mmCIF file of C-alpha atoms in Angstrom:
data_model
loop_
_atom_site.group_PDB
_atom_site.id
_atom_site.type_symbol
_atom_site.label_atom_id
_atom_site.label_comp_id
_atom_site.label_asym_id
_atom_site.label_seq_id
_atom_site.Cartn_x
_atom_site.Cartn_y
_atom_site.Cartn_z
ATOM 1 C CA UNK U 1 0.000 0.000 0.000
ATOM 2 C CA UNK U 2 2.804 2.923 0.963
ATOM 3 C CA UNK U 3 4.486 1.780 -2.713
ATOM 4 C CA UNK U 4 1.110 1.877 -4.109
ATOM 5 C CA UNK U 5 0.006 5.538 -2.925
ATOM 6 C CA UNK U 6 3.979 6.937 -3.255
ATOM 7 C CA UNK U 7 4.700 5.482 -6.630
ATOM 8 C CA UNK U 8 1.162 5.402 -8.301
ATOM 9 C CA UNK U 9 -1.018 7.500 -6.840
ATOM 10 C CA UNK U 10 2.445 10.444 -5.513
ATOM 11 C CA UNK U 11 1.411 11.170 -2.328
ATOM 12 C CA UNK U 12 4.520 12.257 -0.076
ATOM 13 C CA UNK U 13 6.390 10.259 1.842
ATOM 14 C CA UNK U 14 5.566 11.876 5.089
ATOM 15 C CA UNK U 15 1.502 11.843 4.153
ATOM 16 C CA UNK U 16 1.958 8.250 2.995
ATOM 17 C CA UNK U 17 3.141 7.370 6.679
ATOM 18 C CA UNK U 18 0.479 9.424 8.200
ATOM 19 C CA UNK U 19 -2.312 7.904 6.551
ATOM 20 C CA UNK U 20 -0.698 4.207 7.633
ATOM 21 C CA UNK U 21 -1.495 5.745 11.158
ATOM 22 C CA UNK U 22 -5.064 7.005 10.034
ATOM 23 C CA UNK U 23 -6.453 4.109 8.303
ATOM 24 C CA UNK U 24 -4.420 1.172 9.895
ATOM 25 C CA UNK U 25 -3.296 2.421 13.304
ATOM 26 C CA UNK U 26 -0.090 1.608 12.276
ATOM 27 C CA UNK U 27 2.176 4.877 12.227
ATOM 28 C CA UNK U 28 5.361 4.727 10.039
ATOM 29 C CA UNK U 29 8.487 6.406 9.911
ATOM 30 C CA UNK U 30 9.132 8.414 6.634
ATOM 31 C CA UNK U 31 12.613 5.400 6.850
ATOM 32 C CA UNK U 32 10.385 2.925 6.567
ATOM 33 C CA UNK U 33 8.217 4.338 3.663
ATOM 34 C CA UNK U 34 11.341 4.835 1.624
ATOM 35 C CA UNK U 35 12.489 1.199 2.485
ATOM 36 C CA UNK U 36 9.630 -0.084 1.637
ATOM 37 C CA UNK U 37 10.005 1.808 -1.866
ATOM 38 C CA UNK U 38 13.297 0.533 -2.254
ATOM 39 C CA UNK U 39 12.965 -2.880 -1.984
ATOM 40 C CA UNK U 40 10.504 -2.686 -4.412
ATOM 41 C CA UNK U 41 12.761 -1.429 -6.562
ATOM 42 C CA UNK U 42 15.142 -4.205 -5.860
ATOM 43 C CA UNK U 43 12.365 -6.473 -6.718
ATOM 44 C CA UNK U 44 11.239 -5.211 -9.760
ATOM 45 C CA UNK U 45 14.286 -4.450 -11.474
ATOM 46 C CA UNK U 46 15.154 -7.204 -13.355
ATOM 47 C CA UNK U 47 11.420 -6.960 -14.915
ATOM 48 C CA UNK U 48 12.008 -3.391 -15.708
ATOM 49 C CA UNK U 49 15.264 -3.907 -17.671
ATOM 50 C CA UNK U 50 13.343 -6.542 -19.571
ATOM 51 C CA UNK U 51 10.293 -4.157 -20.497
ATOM 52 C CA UNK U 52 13.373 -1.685 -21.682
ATOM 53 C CA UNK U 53 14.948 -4.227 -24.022
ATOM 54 C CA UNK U 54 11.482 -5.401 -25.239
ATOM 55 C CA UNK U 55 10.768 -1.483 -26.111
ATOM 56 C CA UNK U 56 14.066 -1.818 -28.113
ATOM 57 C CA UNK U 57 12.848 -4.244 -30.219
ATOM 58 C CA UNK U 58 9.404 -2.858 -30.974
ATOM 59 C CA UNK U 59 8.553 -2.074 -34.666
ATOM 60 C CA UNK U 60 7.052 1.437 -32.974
ATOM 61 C CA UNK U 61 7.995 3.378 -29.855
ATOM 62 C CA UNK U 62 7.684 6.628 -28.417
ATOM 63 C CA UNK U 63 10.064 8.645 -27.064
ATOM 64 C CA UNK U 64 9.870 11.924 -25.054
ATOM 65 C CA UNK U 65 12.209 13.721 -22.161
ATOM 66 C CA UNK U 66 11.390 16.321 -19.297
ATOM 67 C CA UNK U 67 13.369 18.224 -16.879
ATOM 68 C CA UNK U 68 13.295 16.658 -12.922
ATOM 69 C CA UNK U 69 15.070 18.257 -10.059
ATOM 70 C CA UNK U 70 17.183 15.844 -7.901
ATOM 71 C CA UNK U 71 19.135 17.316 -4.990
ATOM 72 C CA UNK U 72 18.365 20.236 -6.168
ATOM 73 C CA UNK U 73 20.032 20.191 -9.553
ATOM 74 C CA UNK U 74 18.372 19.345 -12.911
ATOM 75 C CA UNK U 75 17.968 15.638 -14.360
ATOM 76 C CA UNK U 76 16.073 14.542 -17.370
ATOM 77 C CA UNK U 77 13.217 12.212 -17.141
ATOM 78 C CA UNK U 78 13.510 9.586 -20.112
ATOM 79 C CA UNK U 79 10.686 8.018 -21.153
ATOM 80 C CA UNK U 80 9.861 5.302 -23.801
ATOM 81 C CA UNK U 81 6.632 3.718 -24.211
ATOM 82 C CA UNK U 82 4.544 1.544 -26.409
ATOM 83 C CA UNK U 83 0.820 0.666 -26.292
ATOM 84 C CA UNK U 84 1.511 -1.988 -23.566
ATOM 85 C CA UNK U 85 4.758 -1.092 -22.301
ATOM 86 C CA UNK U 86 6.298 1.941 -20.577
ATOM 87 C CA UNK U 87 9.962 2.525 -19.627
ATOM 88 C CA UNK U 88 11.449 5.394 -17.263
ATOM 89 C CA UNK U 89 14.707 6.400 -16.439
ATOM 90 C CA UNK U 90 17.073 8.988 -15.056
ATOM 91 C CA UNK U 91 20.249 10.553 -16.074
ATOM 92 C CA UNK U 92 21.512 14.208 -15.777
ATOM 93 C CA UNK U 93 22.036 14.435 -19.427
ATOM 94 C CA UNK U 94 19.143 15.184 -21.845
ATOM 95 C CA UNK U 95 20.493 14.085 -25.119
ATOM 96 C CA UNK U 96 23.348 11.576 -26.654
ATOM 97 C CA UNK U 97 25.068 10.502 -23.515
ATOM 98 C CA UNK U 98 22.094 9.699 -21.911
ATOM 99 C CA UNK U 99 20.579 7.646 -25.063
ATOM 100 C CA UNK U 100 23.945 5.792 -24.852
ATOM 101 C CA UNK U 101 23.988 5.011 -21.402
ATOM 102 C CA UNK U 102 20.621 3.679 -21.478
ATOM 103 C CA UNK U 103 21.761 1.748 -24.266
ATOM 104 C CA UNK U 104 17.797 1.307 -25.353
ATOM 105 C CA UNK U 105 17.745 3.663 -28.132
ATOM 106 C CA UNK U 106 20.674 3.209 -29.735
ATOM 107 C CA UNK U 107 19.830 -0.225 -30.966
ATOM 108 C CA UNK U 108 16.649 0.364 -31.623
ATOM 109 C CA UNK U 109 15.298 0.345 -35.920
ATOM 110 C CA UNK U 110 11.711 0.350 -35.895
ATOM 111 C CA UNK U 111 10.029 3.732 -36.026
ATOM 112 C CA UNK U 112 10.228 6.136 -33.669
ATOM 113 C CA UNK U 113 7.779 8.458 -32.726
ATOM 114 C CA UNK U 114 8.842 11.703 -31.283
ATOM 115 C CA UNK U 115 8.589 15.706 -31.338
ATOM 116 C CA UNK U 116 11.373 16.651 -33.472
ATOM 117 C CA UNK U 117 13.939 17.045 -30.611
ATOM 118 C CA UNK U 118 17.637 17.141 -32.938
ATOM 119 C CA UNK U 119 19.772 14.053 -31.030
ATOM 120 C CA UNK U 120 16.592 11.520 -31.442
ATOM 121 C CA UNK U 121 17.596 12.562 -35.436
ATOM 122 C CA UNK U 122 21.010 11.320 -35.114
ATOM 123 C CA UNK U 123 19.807 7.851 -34.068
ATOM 124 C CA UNK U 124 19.774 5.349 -36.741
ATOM 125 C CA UNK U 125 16.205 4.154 -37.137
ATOM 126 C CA UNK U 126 12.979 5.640 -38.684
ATOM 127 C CA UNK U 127 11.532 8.398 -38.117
ATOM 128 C CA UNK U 128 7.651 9.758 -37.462
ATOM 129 C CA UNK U 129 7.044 13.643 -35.652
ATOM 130 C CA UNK U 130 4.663 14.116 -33.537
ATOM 131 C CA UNK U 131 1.270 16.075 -35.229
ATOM 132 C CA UNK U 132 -0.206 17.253 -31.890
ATOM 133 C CA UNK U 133 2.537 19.660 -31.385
ATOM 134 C CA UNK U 134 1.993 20.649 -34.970
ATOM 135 C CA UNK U 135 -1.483 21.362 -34.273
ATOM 136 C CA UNK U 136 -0.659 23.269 -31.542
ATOM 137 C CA UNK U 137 2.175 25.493 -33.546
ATOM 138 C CA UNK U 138 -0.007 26.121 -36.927
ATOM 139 C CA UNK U 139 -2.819 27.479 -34.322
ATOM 140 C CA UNK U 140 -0.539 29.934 -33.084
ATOM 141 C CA UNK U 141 0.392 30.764 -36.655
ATOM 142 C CA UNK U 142 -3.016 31.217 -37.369
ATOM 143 C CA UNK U 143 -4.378 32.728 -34.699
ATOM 144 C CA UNK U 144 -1.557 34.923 -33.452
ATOM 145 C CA UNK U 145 -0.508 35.917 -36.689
ATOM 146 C CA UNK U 146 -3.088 35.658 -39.048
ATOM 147 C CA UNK U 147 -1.854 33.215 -41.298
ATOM 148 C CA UNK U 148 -4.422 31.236 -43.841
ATOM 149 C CA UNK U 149 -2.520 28.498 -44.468
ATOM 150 C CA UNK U 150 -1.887 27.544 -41.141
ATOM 151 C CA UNK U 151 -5.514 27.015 -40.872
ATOM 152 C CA UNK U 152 -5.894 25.431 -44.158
ATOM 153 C CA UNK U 153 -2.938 22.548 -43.247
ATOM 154 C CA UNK U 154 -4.474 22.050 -39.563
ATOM 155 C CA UNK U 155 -7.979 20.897 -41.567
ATOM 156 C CA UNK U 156 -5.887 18.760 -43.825
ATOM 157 C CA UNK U 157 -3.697 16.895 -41.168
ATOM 158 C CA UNK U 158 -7.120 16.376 -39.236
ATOM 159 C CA UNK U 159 -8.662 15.111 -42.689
ATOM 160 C CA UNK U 160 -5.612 13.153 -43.122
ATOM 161 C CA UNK U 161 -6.453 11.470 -39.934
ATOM 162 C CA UNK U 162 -9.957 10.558 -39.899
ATOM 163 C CA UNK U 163 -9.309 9.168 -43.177
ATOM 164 C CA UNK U 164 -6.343 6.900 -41.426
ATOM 165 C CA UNK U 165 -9.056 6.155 -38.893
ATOM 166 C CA UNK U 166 -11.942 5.280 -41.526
ATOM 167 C CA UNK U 167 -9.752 2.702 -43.230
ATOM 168 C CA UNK U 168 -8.011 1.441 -40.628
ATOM 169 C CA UNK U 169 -4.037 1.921 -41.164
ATOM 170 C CA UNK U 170 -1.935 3.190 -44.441
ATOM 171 C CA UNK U 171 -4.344 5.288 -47.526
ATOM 172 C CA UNK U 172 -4.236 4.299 -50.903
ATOM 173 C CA UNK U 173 -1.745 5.265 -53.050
ATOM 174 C CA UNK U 174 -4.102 7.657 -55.069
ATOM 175 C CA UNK U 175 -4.692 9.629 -51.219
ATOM 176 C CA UNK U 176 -1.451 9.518 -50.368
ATOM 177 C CA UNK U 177 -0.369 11.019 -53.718
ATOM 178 C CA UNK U 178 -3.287 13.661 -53.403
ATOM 179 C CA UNK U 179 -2.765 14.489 -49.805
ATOM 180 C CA UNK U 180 0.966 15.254 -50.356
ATOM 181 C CA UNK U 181 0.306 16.839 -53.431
ATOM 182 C CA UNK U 182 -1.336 18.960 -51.429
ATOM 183 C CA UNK U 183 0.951 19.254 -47.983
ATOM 184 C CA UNK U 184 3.277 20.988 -50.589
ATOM 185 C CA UNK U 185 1.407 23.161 -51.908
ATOM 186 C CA UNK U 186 0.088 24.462 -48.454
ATOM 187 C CA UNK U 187 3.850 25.157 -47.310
ATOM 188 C CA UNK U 188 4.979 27.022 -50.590
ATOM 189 C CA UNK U 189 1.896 29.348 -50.043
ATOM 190 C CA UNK U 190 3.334 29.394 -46.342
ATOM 191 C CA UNK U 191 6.396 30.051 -47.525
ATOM 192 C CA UNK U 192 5.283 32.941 -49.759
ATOM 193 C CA UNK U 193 3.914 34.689 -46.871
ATOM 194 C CA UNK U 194 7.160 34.112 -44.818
ATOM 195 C CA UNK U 195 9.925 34.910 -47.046
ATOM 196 C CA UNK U 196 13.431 34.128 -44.914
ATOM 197 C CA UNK U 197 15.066 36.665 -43.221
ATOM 198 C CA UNK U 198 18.110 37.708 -45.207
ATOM 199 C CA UNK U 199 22.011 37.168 -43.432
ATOM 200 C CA UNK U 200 22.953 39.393 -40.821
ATOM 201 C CA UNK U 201 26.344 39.660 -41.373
ATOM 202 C CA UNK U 202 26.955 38.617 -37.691
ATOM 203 C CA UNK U 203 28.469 35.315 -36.779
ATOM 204 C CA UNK U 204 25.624 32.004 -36.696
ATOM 205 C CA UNK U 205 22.641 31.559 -38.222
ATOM 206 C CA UNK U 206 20.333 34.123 -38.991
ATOM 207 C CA UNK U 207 17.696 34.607 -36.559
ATOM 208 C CA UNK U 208 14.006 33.301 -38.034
ATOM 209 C CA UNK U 209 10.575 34.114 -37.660
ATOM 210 C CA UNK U 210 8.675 31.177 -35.502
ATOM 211 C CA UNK U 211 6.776 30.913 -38.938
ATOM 212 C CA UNK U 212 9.892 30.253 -40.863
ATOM 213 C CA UNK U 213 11.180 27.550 -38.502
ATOM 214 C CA UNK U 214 8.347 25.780 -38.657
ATOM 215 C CA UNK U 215 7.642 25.494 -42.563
ATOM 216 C CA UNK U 216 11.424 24.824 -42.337
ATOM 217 C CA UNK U 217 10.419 21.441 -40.340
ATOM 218 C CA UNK U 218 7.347 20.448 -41.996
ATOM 219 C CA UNK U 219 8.776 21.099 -45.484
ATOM 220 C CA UNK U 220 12.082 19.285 -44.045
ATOM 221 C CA UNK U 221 10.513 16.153 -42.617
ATOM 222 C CA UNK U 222 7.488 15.995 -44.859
ATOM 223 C CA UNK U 223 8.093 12.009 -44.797
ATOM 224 C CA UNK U 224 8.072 11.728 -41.020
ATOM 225 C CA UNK U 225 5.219 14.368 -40.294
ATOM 226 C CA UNK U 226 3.026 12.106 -43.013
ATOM 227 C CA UNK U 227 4.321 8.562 -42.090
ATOM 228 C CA UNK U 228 1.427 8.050 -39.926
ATOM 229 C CA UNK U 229 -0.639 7.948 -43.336
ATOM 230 C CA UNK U 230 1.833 5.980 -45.065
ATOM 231 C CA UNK U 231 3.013 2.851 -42.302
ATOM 232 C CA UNK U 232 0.628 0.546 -40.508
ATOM 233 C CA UNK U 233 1.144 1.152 -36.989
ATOM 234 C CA UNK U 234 1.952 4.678 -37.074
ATOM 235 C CA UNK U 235 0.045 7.016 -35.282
ATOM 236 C CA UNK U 236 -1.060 10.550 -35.607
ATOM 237 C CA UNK U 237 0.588 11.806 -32.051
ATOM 238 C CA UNK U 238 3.033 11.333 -29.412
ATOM 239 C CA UNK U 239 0.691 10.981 -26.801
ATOM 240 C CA UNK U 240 1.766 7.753 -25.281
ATOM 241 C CA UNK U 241 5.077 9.290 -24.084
ATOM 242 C CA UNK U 242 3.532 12.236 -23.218
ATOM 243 C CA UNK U 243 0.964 10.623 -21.108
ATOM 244 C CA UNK U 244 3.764 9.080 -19.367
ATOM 245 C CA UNK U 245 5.985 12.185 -18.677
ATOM 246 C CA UNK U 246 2.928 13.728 -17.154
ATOM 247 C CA UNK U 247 2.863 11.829 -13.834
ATOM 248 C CA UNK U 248 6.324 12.289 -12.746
ATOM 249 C CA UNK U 249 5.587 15.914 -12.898
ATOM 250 C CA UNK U 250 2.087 15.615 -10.853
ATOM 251 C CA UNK U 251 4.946 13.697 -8.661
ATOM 252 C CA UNK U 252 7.059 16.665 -8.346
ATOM 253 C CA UNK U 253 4.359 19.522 -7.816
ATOM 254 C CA UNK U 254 2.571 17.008 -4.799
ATOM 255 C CA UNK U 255 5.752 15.852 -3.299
ATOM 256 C CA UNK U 256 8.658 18.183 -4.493
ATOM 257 C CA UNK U 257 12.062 17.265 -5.955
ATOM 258 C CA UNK U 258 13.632 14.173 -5.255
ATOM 259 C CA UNK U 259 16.724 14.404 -2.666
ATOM 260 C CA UNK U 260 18.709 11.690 -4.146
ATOM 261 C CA UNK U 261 19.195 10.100 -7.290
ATOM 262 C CA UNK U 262 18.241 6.751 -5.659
ATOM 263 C CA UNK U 263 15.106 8.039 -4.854
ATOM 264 C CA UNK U 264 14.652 9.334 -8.641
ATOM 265 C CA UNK U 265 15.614 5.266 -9.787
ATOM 266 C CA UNK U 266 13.536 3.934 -7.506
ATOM 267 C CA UNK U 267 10.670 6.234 -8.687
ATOM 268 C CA UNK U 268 11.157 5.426 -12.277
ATOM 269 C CA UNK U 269 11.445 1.906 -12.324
ATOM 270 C CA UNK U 270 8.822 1.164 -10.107
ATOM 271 C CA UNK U 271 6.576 3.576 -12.116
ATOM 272 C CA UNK U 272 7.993 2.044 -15.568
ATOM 273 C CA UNK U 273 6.256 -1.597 -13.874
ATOM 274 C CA UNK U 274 3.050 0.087 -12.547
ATOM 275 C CA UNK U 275 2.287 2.078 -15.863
ATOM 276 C CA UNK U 276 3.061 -1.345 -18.152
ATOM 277 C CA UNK U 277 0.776 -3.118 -15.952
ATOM 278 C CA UNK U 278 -1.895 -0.718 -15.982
ATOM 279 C CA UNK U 279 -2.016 -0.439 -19.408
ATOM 280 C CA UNK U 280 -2.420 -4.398 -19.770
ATOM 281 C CA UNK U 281 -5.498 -3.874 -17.055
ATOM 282 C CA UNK U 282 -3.412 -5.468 -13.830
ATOM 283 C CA UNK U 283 -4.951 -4.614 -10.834
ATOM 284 C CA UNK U 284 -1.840 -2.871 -9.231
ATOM 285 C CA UNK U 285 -2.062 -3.029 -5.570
ATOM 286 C CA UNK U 286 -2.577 -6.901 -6.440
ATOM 287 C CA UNK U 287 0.946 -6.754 -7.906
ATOM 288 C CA UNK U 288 3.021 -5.021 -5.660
ATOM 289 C CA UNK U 289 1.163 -7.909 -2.709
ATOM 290 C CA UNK U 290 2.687 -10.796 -5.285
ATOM 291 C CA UNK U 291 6.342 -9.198 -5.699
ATOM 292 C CA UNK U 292 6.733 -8.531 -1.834
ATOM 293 C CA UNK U 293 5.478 -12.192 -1.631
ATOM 294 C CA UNK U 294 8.265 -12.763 -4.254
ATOM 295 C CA UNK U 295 6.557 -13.821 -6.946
ATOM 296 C CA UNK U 296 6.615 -10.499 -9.340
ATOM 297 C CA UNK U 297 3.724 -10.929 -11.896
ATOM 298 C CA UNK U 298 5.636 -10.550 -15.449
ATOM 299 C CA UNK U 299 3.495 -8.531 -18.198
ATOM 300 C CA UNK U 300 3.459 -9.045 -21.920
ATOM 301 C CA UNK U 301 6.190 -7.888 -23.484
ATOM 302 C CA UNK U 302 4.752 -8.070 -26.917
#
């Protein structure tokens, strides 16, 4: 139960003893709390690395980062998930170093599902970008500046998908032809309107309109930000990582920043086994009963 309502549900250590008291009669240090939480960690760890490696070898995964504070520095959350599966962990680095310690990502090749972030591009597998974050930028494009076409590629992308949804995975070649056909023509008028700013003269690149940038991307990676009408499997957004990022930060609002960077391990590999089971409909407090018993129910890894 102190697992279940620390790792799961974020209360505070300090609350989670309290309520021991309240509901049980049976008061708790915070020590034992965080004992408790990390032999559950020892437990569940050689599950956890297996959910990682079985991520590796999916056709599709997502992939998504987010800053964490651990004594009082800055970390980076990593996440990787897949419909059933969900993998968390910790490292102070946000981009290459971090991918290679893990050692998950590098050897992946399916598809990869992300939000445009530059080191997942240097990793050797294929790519898909994440249309809910393009949704979000071509309404501020729209809105905010007034833009037409903004408008008139959000109504496509969401055509685009219904269409995906109608039929059930990849269009036709005749759609796909059409709907790229017209994806291009979209970001030429875009570009049009947002001719590039000229060189500076001063050292780097030349500073760019948010406009610019973005046509930039989507004229870029026109493959990736379409693939999810093109590949079975694909889907329109990222939201399976970013579903999973969210509760580690509901975690630090509730119950602060971790003090140690056990405490941040123990948090994400527990949560990487509650949020795979939950997905597969395990009844979690169920779970956590068996692996203190030492039996750890497994999930399905594919």
């Amino acid at each position: 139960a102190v697992v279940h309502l620390t790792q799961h549900h974020m209360l505070p250590a300090q609350r989670t003893a309290e309520l021991m008291g309240d509901l049980f009669d049976l008061p708790l240090s915070d020590a034992t709390v965080l004992a408790a939480v990390d032999e559950a960690r020892q437990r569940l760890e050689p599950t956890v690395t297996a959910i990682g490696q079985a991520i590796s070898a999916a056709p599709i995964a997502h992939a998504d980062e987010t800053g964490l504070r651990v004594g009082g520095k800055l970390h980076w959350l990593h996440v990787l998930a897949t419909g059933l599966l969900t993998w968390m962990g910790i490292h102070p680095q946000r981009g290459k170093k971090a991918f290679v310690a893990f050692g998950l990502l590098t050897s992946f090749v399916g598809t990869l599902i992300h939000d445009g972030w530059k080191p997942y591009r240097d990793l050797v597998c294929k790519h898909a970008l994440c249309n809910a974050h393009h949704l979000r930028e071509l309404t501020y494009v729209f809105e905010e500046m007034g833009q037409a076409w903004a408008n008139h590629l959000i109504e496509m992308l969401v055509e685009v998908c219904h269409e995906v949804t109608a039929a059930g995975g990849p269009l036709s070649a005749d759609r796909i032809a059409h709907f790229r056909s017209l994806y291009l023509e979209i970001i030429a008028a875009g570009e049009a309107a947002n001719p590039r700013a000229p060189p500076s003269g001063k050292r780097g690149r030349t500073r760019q309109s948010k406009a610019v940038n973005l046509l930039h991307r989507l004229r870029t990676y026109a493959d990736d930000v379409l693939r999810f009408m093109t590949d079975p499997g694909v889907p329109f957004t990222n939201n399976l990582a970013e579903q999973a990022v969210r509760m580690p930060k509901v975690k630090q609002k509730v119950s602060g920043c971790f003090r140690t960077l056990a405490g941040a391990q123990s948090f994400c590999t527990i949560r990487s086994y509650l949020d795979t089971l939950r997905k597969q409909g395990v009844n979690l407090f169920h779970a956590l009963t068996q692996t203190f018993q030492g039996n750890v129910p497994q999930p399905r890894f594919a």
